Backbone as a chain_set.jsonl record, in Angstrom:
{"seq": "XXXXXXXXXXXXXXXXXXXXXXXXXXXXXXXXXXXXXXXXXXXXXXXXXXXXXXXXXXXXXXXXXXXXXXXXXXXXXXXXXXXXXXXXXXXXXXXXXXXXXXXXXXXXXXXXXXXXXXXXXXXXXXXXXXXXXXXXXXXXXXXXXXXXXXXXXXXX", "coords": {"N": [[87.423, -20.691, -242.493], [86.329, -17.392, -241.54], [86.347, -14.136, -242.11], [86.37, -11.675, -239.479], [85.797, -9.28, -239.387], [84.881, -8.031, -242.738], [83.752, -10.833, -243.484], [85.146, -12.303, -245.444], [86.279, -15.524, -247.001], [88.99, -16.934, -245.298], [92.127, -18.245, -244.937], [93.744, -21.215, -242.974], [95.952, -20.916, -241.763], [96.549, -18.395, -241.979], [97.234, -14.923, -240.897], [96.741, -12.386, -241.328], [93.89, -10.638, -243.037], [93.034, -11.175, -246.431], [91.263, -9.75, -247.711], [90.661, -7.415, -246.095], [93.051, -6.831, -244.754], [92.695, -6.926, -241.932], [93.466, -8.297, -238.83], [93.528, -11.716, -238.011], [91.811, -13.211, -236.076], [91.523, -15.981, -233.651], [89.117, -17.871, -232.497], [88.575, -20.132, -229.265], [86.21, -22.554, -229.453], [83.884, -23.909, -226.762], [82.788, -26.927, -225.928], [79.869, -28.013, -224.575], [80.729, -30.311, -222.395], [83.259, -29.802, -222.028], [83.057, -26.972, -220.977], [81.688, -28.227, -218.543], [83.852, -29.802, -217.293], [85.506, -27.504, -216.532], [83.958, -26.174, -214.587], [83.673, -28.255, -212.815], [86.585, -28.27, -212.022], [86.493, -25.68, -210.749], [85.45, -26.294, -208.46], [86.791, -27.503, -207.192], [89.121, -25.946, -206.633], [87.389, -24.702, -204.43], [88.14, -26.522, -202.518], [91.204, -26.456, -202.721], [91.233, -23.59, -201.344], [90.056, -23.968, -198.92], [92.361, -25.574, -197.706], [94.351, -23.675, -198.228], [93.142, -21.951, -196.198], [93.299, -23.945, -193.989], [96.634, -23.478, -193.592], [97.527, -21.272, -193.299], [95.713, -20.497, -190.886], [96.864, -19.164, -188.333], [96.383, -16.486, -188.919], [94.898, -13.291, -188.257], [91.84, -11.063, -187.176], [92.123, -8.676, -186.438], [90.202, -6.04, -185.264], [88.1, -6.953, -186.462], [86.585, -7.502, -183.864], [86.596, -5.414, -182.365], [84.916, -3.997, -184.584], [82.611, -4.767, -183.829], [81.875, -4.143, -181.204], [82.018, -1.999, -180.863], [80.534, -0.433, -183.07], [77.769, -2.226, -181.804], [77.58, -0.916, -179.491], [77.082, 2.267, -180.075], [74.203, 1.643, -181.45], [73.085, 0.463, -179.474], [73.255, 2.894, -177.67], [71.884, 4.866, -179.377], [69.142, 3.658, -179.75], [68.109, 2.652, -177.544], [65.254, 2.811, -174.862], [65.915, 5.486, -173.209], [64.336, 7.247, -172.047], [62.887, 6.062, -170.198], [64.3, 5.507, -168.092], [65.392, 8.381, -166.859], [64.164, 11.345, -167.639], [64.883, 12.885, -170.385], [67.381, 12.098, -170.878], [68.378, 10.565, -173.139], [68.233, 12.198, -175.088], [69.945, 14.207, -174.858], [72.459, 16.434, -175.571], [74.979, 15.307, -174.54], [74.695, 12.719, -174.716], [73.876, 12.32, -177.058], [76.116, 12.985, -178.618], [77.943, 11.265, -177.629], [76.641, 8.864, -179.044], [77.15, 9.412, -181.424], [80.635, 9.467, -181.432], [81.226, 6.74, -180.92], [79.935, 5.625, -183.062], [81.263, 6.621, -185.15], [83.663, 5.338, -184.499], [82.982, 2.528, -184.661], [82.62, 2.579, -187.966], [84.888, 3.364, -188.285], [86.955, 0.662, -187.437], [85.508, -0.857, -188.864], [85.545, -0.332, -191.392], [88.538, -0.402, -191.622], [88.891, -3.137, -190.866], [87.822, -4.683, -193.379], [89.747, -3.844, -194.812], [92.23, -5.44, -193.483], [90.819, -7.919, -194.497], [91.171, -7.658, -197.348], [93.24, -7.608, -197.816], [94.292, -10.155, -196.641], [93.154, -11.415, -198.612], [93.94, -10.933, -200.765], [96.948, -11.665, -200.499], [96.686, -14.511, -199.765], [94.462, -15.471, -201.146], [91.99, -15.94, -199.236], [89.093, -14.833, -196.874], [88.259, -13.465, -193.918], [85.865, -14.068, -192.119], [83.888, -13.075, -193.527], [81.291, -12.45, -193.556], [80.067, -11.387, -191.436], [82.157, -9.08, -191.262], [80.943, -7.537, -193.254], [78.508, -7.517, -192.637], [78.62, -5.598, -189.962], [79.892, -3.599, -191.097], [77.549, -2.1, -192.919], [75.887, -1.904, -190.495], [77.343, -0.005, -188.776], [77.656, 2.059, -190.541], [75.048, 3.037, -190.86], [74.252, 3.183, -187.848], [76.276, 5.302, -187.636], [74.571, 7.333, -189.604], [72.482, 7.738, -188.12], [72.847, 8.836, -185.447], [74.416, 11.449, -186.607], [71.909, 12.401, -187.395], [70.25, 12.646, -185.103], [72.019, 14.164, -183.672], [72.264, 17.117, -185.264], [69.859, 17.455, -185.885], [67.605, 17.564, -183.364], [67.27, 19.902, -181.137], [69.604, 21.522, -178.744]], "CA": [[87.612, -19.385, -241.379], [85.908, -16.133, -241.958], [86.821, -12.59, -241.384], [85.304, -10.801, -238.234], [85.548, -7.987, -240.086], [84.335, -7.671, -243.632], [82.95, -11.835, -244.266], [85.349, -12.991, -246.627], [86.77, -16.559, -246.286], [90.631, -16.876, -245.174], [93.26, -19.636, -245.255], [93.602, -21.63, -241.669], [97.187, -20.344, -241.171], [96.685, -16.855, -242.553], [97.512, -14.044, -239.737], [95.675, -11.239, -241.437], [92.903, -10.798, -244.314], [93.797, -11.132, -247.531], [90.95, -8.567, -248.494], [90.501, -6.383, -245.581], [94.382, -6.954, -243.819], [92.551, -7.417, -240.186], [93.842, -9.287, -237.771], [92.941, -12.87, -237.674], [91.586, -13.739, -234.044], [91.239, -17.259, -233.636], [88.55, -18.133, -231.01], [88.616, -21.334, -229.303], [84.736, -22.724, -228.91], [84.363, -24.628, -225.752], [81.365, -27.695, -225.553], [79.085, -28.412, -223.071], [81.604, -30.835, -221.577], [84.511, -28.593, -221.684], [82.476, -26.256, -219.632], [81.473, -28.619, -217.27], [84.674, -30.097, -216.833], [86.21, -26.534, -216.036], [83.598, -25.778, -213.385], [84.027, -29.113, -212.014], [87.804, -27.513, -211.545], [86.262, -24.696, -210.111], [84.825, -26.673, -207.379], [88.657, -28.335, -206.37], [89.499, -24.723, -206.359], [87.3, -24.407, -203.363], [88.822, -27.349, -201.481], [92.187, -25.416, -202.316], [90.572, -22.504, -200.617], [90.475, -24.836, -197.755], [93.667, -25.94, -197.613], [95.247, -22.359, -197.578], [92.721, -21.318, -194.555], [93.822, -24.152, -192.475], [97.767, -23.235, -193.506], [97.376, -20.111, -193.063], [95.114, -20.692, -189.57], [97.052, -18.365, -187.519], [96.046, -15.261, -189.194], [93.702, -12.848, -187.673], [91.47, -9.71, -188.346], [91.637, -8.02, -184.758], [89.32, -5.157, -186.36], [86.175, -7.289, -186.006], [85.501, -7.314, -182.597], [86.458, -3.65, -182.215], [84.03, -2.887, -184.827], [81.679, -5.118, -183.307], [81.748, -3.948, -179.636], [81.795, 0.197, -181.129], [78.78, -0.935, -183.213], [76.787, -2.651, -180.77], [77.266, 0.14, -178.071], [76.588, 3.114, -180.52], [72.932, 1.236, -181.895], [72.364, 0.429, -178.151], [72.722, 4.092, -176.911], [70.583, 5.327, -180.289], [67.702, 2.98, -179.56], [67.44, 2.131, -175.599], [64.242, 3.851, -174.541], [66.453, 6.043, -172.055], [63.326, 8.099, -171.086], [61.979, 5.307, -169.009], [64.83, 5.925, -166.941], [65.277, 9.296, -166.601], [63.574, 12.404, -168.777], [65.933, 13.773, -171.502], [68.726, 11.383, -170.633], [68.411, 10.509, -174.399], [67.87, 13.378, -175.991], [70.915, 15.086, -174.042], [73.49, 16.76, -176.201], [76.342, 14.766, -174.313], [74.368, 10.998, -174.956], [74.102, 12.312, -179.085], [77.652, 13.03, -179.276], [78.608, 9.702, -177.173], [76.482, 7.871, -180.039], [78.255, 10.006, -182.923], [81.438, 9.176, -181.095], [80.815, 4.931, -181.084], [79.308, 5.267, -184.698], [82.396, 6.961, -186.23], [84.708, 4.239, -184.002], [82.445, 1.409, -185.59], [82.698, 2.909, -188.817], [86.746, 3.066, -188.537], [87.137, -0.166, -187.355], [84.636, -1.75, -189.801], [86.677, -0.198, -192.654], [89.669, -1.42, -191.306], [88.737, -4.879, -190.885], [87.657, -4.725, -194.622], [90.81, -3.689, -195.692], [92.832, -6.481, -193.66], [90.296, -8.899, -195.47], [91.391, -7.972, -198.822], [94.96, -7.909, -197.745], [94.569, -11.505, -196.544], [92.712, -12.396, -199.785], [95.161, -10.928, -202.219], [97.929, -12.578, -200.234], [96.703, -16.134, -199.468], [92.985, -16.134, -201.226], [90.053, -16.275, -198.46], [88.743, -13.85, -196.301], [88.168, -13.752, -192.106], [84.237, -13.72, -190.946], [83.395, -11.733, -194.653], [79.753, -11.639, -193.931], [80.163, -10.615, -190.651], [82.584, -7.716, -191.561], [80.165, -6.645, -194.145], [76.96, -6.623, -192.041], [78.989, -4.706, -189.154], [80.185, -2.201, -192.171], [76.344, -1.514, -193.02], [75.153, -1.683, -189.355], [78.103, 1.0, -188.583], [76.575, 3.206, -191.201], [73.353, 3.309, -190.206], [74.127, 4.282, -186.709], [76.33, 6.937, -188.117], [73.418, 8.021, -189.784], [71.041, 8.123, -186.966], [73.696, 9.506, -184.893], [74.539, 12.471, -187.027], [70.644, 12.906, -187.385], [70.004, 12.723, -183.761], [72.732, 15.441, -183.129], [71.924, 17.772, -186.01], [68.142, 17.631, -185.793], [67.443, 17.813, -182.084], [68.161, 21.085, -180.171], [70.375, 21.499, -178.007]], "C": [[86.917, -18.37, -242.116], [86.491, -14.817, -241.244], [86.134, -12.231, -240.526], [84.949, -9.66, -238.7], [84.812, -7.564, -241.55], [83.682, -9.401, -244.446], [83.847, -12.58, -245.072], [85.95, -14.339, -246.268], [88.635, -16.474, -246.754], [91.234, -17.938, -245.035], [93.19, -19.615, -243.482], [94.913, -20.659, -241.068], [97.713, -18.809, -241.512], [96.571, -15.872, -241.259], [96.708, -12.772, -239.891], [94.883, -11.658, -242.513], [93.308, -10.624, -244.979], [93.135, -10.035, -248.043], [90.974, -7.441, -247.836], [91.753, -5.617, -245.013], [93.944, -6.618, -242.235], [93.056, -8.074, -239.559], [93.568, -10.464, -237.443], [92.891, -13.228, -236.191], [91.1, -14.95, -234.154], [90.617, -17.289, -232.053], [88.353, -19.115, -230.894], [87.187, -21.617, -228.634], [85.39, -24.126, -228.188], [82.738, -25.424, -226.048], [80.923, -27.587, -224.455], [80.486, -29.199, -221.966], [82.626, -30.187, -221.044], [83.981, -27.587, -220.426], [81.963, -26.419, -217.962], [82.558, -28.684, -216.262], [85.684, -28.762, -215.834], [85.281, -26.419, -214.469], [83.288, -26.655, -212.402], [85.681, -28.695, -211.422], [87.816, -26.829, -210.79], [86.014, -25.117, -208.619], [85.941, -27.32, -206.955], [88.673, -27.0, -206.173], [88.604, -24.494, -204.452], [87.795, -25.308, -202.208], [90.634, -27.062, -201.402], [91.928, -24.506, -201.656], [90.646, -22.936, -199.013], [91.753, -25.314, -196.585], [94.583, -24.536, -197.056], [94.889, -21.973, -195.807], [93.708, -21.826, -193.841], [95.64, -24.139, -192.365], [98.252, -22.271, -192.73], [96.243, -19.562, -191.511], [95.064, -19.5, -188.62], [96.624, -16.825, -187.486], [95.087, -14.828, -188.796], [93.585, -11.601, -187.919], [91.139, -9.008, -186.847], [90.674, -6.677, -184.774], [88.429, -5.816, -186.205], [85.557, -7.187, -184.881], [85.683, -5.923, -181.779], [85.217, -3.113, -182.515], [82.807, -3.55, -184.338], [80.88, -4.16, -182.26], [81.346, -2.401, -180.028], [80.086, 0.148, -181.861], [77.654, -1.037, -182.257], [76.14, -1.708, -179.876], [77.004, 1.37, -178.607], [75.182, 2.896, -181.206], [72.183, 1.112, -180.868], [71.846, 2.102, -177.373], [71.827, 4.642, -177.83], [69.4, 4.836, -179.722], [67.248, 2.814, -178.565], [66.549, 3.277, -175.436], [64.944, 4.836, -173.076], [65.337, 6.917, -171.569], [62.528, 7.415, -169.995], [63.185, 5.228, -167.673], [65.078, 7.126, -165.801], [64.596, 10.713, -167.876], [64.722, 13.114, -169.078], [66.863, 13.124, -171.163], [69.384, 11.459, -172.163], [68.64, 11.486, -175.357], [69.05, 14.541, -175.652], [71.839, 15.127, -175.306], [74.983, 15.592, -175.767], [76.211, 12.966, -174.697], [74.305, 11.421, -176.73], [75.568, 12.267, -179.436], [78.375, 11.613, -178.968], [77.977, 8.621, -178.835], [77.113, 8.225, -181.652], [79.573, 9.195, -182.614], [81.962, 7.482, -181.386], [80.815, 4.415, -182.513], [80.431, 5.51, -185.437], [83.391, 5.899, -185.445], [84.062, 2.996, -184.806], [83.098, 1.662, -187.275], [84.755, 2.558, -188.905], [86.964, 1.942, -188.317], [86.686, -1.145, -188.348], [85.165, -1.619, -191.481], [87.838, -1.095, -192.736], [89.645, -3.201, -191.714], [88.31, -5.474, -192.468], [88.846, -4.527, -195.317], [91.802, -4.822, -195.279], [91.976, -7.507, -194.656], [90.764, -9.377, -196.718], [92.947, -7.785, -199.016], [95.172, -9.424, -197.779], [94.014, -12.353, -198.145], [93.443, -12.245, -200.899], [96.577, -11.591, -201.647], [97.912, -14.227, -199.979], [94.647, -16.557, -200.071], [91.952, -16.25, -200.835], [90.623, -15.024, -197.399], [88.249, -14.132, -194.781], [86.794, -13.334, -191.849], [83.695, -12.626, -192.267], [82.274, -11.343, -194.182], [79.542, -10.826, -192.507], [80.368, -9.258, -190.422], [81.447, -7.091, -192.182], [78.809, -6.703, -193.237], [77.676, -5.801, -190.973], [79.489, -3.28, -189.93], [78.763, -1.25, -191.99], [75.89, -0.665, -191.353], [76.259, -0.098, -188.672], [77.684, 2.626, -189.222], [75.529, 3.721, -190.852], [73.404, 3.664, -189.043], [74.889, 5.364, -186.894], [75.665, 7.616, -188.333], [72.396, 8.558, -188.97], [71.592, 8.708, -185.8], [73.572, 11.11, -185.293], [73.248, 13.178, -187.211], [70.097, 13.517, -186.322], [71.003, 14.217, -183.327], [72.417, 16.74, -183.944], [70.047, 18.072, -186.146], [67.11, 18.019, -184.264], [67.673, 19.022, -181.65], [68.431, 21.053, -179.204], [69.444, 22.077, -176.081]], "O": [[86.899, -18.468, -243.343], [86.942, -14.644, -240.112], [84.947, -12.473, -240.744], [83.888, -9.09, -238.445], [84.057, -6.601, -241.415], [83.251, -9.407, -245.599], [83.367, -13.632, -245.493], [86.203, -14.4, -245.065], [89.262, -16.18, -247.772], [90.416, -18.857, -245.023], [92.829, -18.673, -242.776], [94.829, -19.866, -240.131], [98.809, -18.267, -241.37], [95.626, -16.169, -240.528], [96.138, -12.18, -238.975], [95.005, -12.788, -242.987], [94.243, -9.837, -244.829], [93.779, -9.236, -248.723], [91.217, -6.404, -248.454], [91.809, -4.406, -244.795], [94.74, -6.122, -241.438], [93.054, -9.08, -240.269], [93.242, -10.475, -236.256], [93.801, -13.459, -235.395], [90.093, -15.033, -234.857], [91.117, -16.984, -230.97], [87.933, -19.695, -231.895], [86.891, -21.122, -227.547], [86.323, -24.895, -228.418], [81.725, -24.777, -226.316], [81.478, -27.129, -223.456], [81.018, -28.646, -221.003], [82.867, -30.021, -219.848], [84.415, -27.505, -219.277], [81.846, -25.721, -216.954], [82.621, -28.19, -215.136], [86.339, -28.971, -214.813], [85.848, -26.56, -213.385], [82.783, -26.306, -211.335], [85.85, -28.894, -210.219], [88.726, -26.829, -209.961], [86.333, -24.382, -207.685], [85.668, -27.823, -205.865], [87.99, -26.785, -205.172], [89.265, -24.177, -203.463], [87.85, -24.874, -201.057], [91.305, -27.327, -200.404], [92.882, -24.507, -200.878], [91.204, -22.302, -198.119], [91.936, -25.363, -195.369], [95.21, -24.356, -196.012], [95.577, -21.806, -194.8], [94.612, -21.232, -193.254], [96.149, -24.632, -191.359], [99.076, -22.297, -191.815], [96.095, -18.376, -191.215], [94.072, -18.925, -188.172], [96.523, -16.104, -186.494], [94.119, -15.589, -188.774], [94.408, -10.897, -188.505], [90.028, -8.897, -186.329], [90.532, -6.424, -183.578], [87.557, -5.186, -185.605], [84.373, -6.892, -184.713], [85.039, -5.519, -180.811], [84.502, -2.372, -181.84], [81.808, -2.836, -184.427], [79.775, -3.626, -182.356], [80.436, -1.778, -179.481], [78.985, 0.497, -181.433], [76.821, -0.173, -181.983], [74.966, -1.559, -179.536], [76.554, 2.062, -177.694], [74.754, 3.96, -181.655], [70.989, 1.41, -180.866], [70.796, 2.449, -176.833], [70.79, 5.019, -177.286], [68.63, 5.639, -179.193], [66.025, 2.785, -178.426], [66.843, 4.435, -175.731], [64.361, 4.778, -171.994], [65.552, 7.355, -170.439], [61.773, 7.921, -169.164], [62.904, 4.933, -166.511], [65.037, 7.078, -164.572], [64.872, 10.574, -169.068], [65.411, 13.787, -168.312], [67.726, 13.996, -171.061], [70.409, 12.061, -172.482], [69.301, 11.341, -176.386], [69.003, 15.653, -176.178], [72.017, 14.13, -176.006], [75.805, 15.199, -176.594], [77.132, 12.172, -174.888], [74.781, 10.62, -177.535], [76.079, 11.632, -180.359], [79.122, 10.989, -179.721], [78.703, 7.889, -179.507], [77.398, 7.519, -182.619], [79.792, 8.254, -183.377], [82.982, 7.184, -182.008], [81.319, 3.421, -183.035], [80.702, 4.739, -186.359], [84.204, 5.592, -186.317], [84.793, 2.497, -185.661], [83.992, 0.927, -187.695], [85.477, 1.732, -189.465], [87.488, 1.619, -189.383], [87.359, -2.13, -188.654], [85.174, -2.438, -192.4], [88.107, -2.053, -193.46], [90.166, -4.007, -192.485], [88.483, -6.67, -192.703], [88.978, -5.041, -196.428], [92.369, -5.374, -196.222], [92.587, -7.885, -195.656], [90.861, -10.508, -197.194], [93.632, -7.811, -200.038], [95.92, -9.987, -198.578], [94.35, -13.443, -198.608], [93.621, -13.063, -201.802], [97.316, -12.053, -202.517], [98.882, -14.983, -199.997], [93.875, -17.421, -199.655], [90.969, -16.558, -201.509], [91.718, -14.514, -197.161], [87.805, -15.266, -194.603], [86.601, -12.224, -191.354], [83.181, -11.536, -192.013], [81.978, -10.148, -194.217], [78.927, -9.761, -192.475], [79.643, -8.434, -189.865], [80.969, -6.097, -191.636], [78.095, -5.701, -193.274], [77.067, -4.738, -191.087], [79.459, -2.153, -189.434], [78.649, -0.207, -191.346], [75.674, 0.519, -191.093], [75.633, 0.8, -188.108], [77.503, 3.737, -188.724], [75.278, 4.894, -190.575], [72.621, 4.582, -188.802], [74.469, 6.436, -186.46], [75.638, 8.659, -187.678], [71.675, 9.545, -189.114], [70.748, 9.153, -185.023], [72.907, 11.918, -184.645], [73.262, 14.409, -187.215], [69.557, 14.623, -186.363], [70.528, 15.166, -182.703], [72.267, 17.678, -183.16], [69.406, 19.038, -186.559], [66.065, 18.67, -184.275], [68.842, 19.24, -181.966], [67.627, 20.554, -178.418], [70.126, 22.129, -175.057]]}, "num_chains": 1, "name": "protein.A"}
């Protein structure tokens, strides 16, 4: 063994370097077969995650559906061509306020859905519909940006 600080040769049983006094830190080297076995063991962790998920299958995240509903409504109100129904309906101030309100509701519920998922992950080691929650989180942020842009950029 050699000292990491000064490079002097040290004994196997030494706790400090005789030359510079630095603490000896032993690093275990792993072979490729050890790394392979470790990765294979991690594959077994996925199986245990499925078992945990099955054990706690009654766990729900009620904010996911609320986030989906509010975000879809805000995007529909913001993107639908309302001028085909009646002139000026889509650009009216009440419509722009409704878009912002639904977008903010979508933001709130998607943030709460992420918080519940993080709580479930810390307690049980899994998340519920993680990709859906992330998708609607970003969609609600986009809808909020559209709504606020429309609210403040168009004249009343």
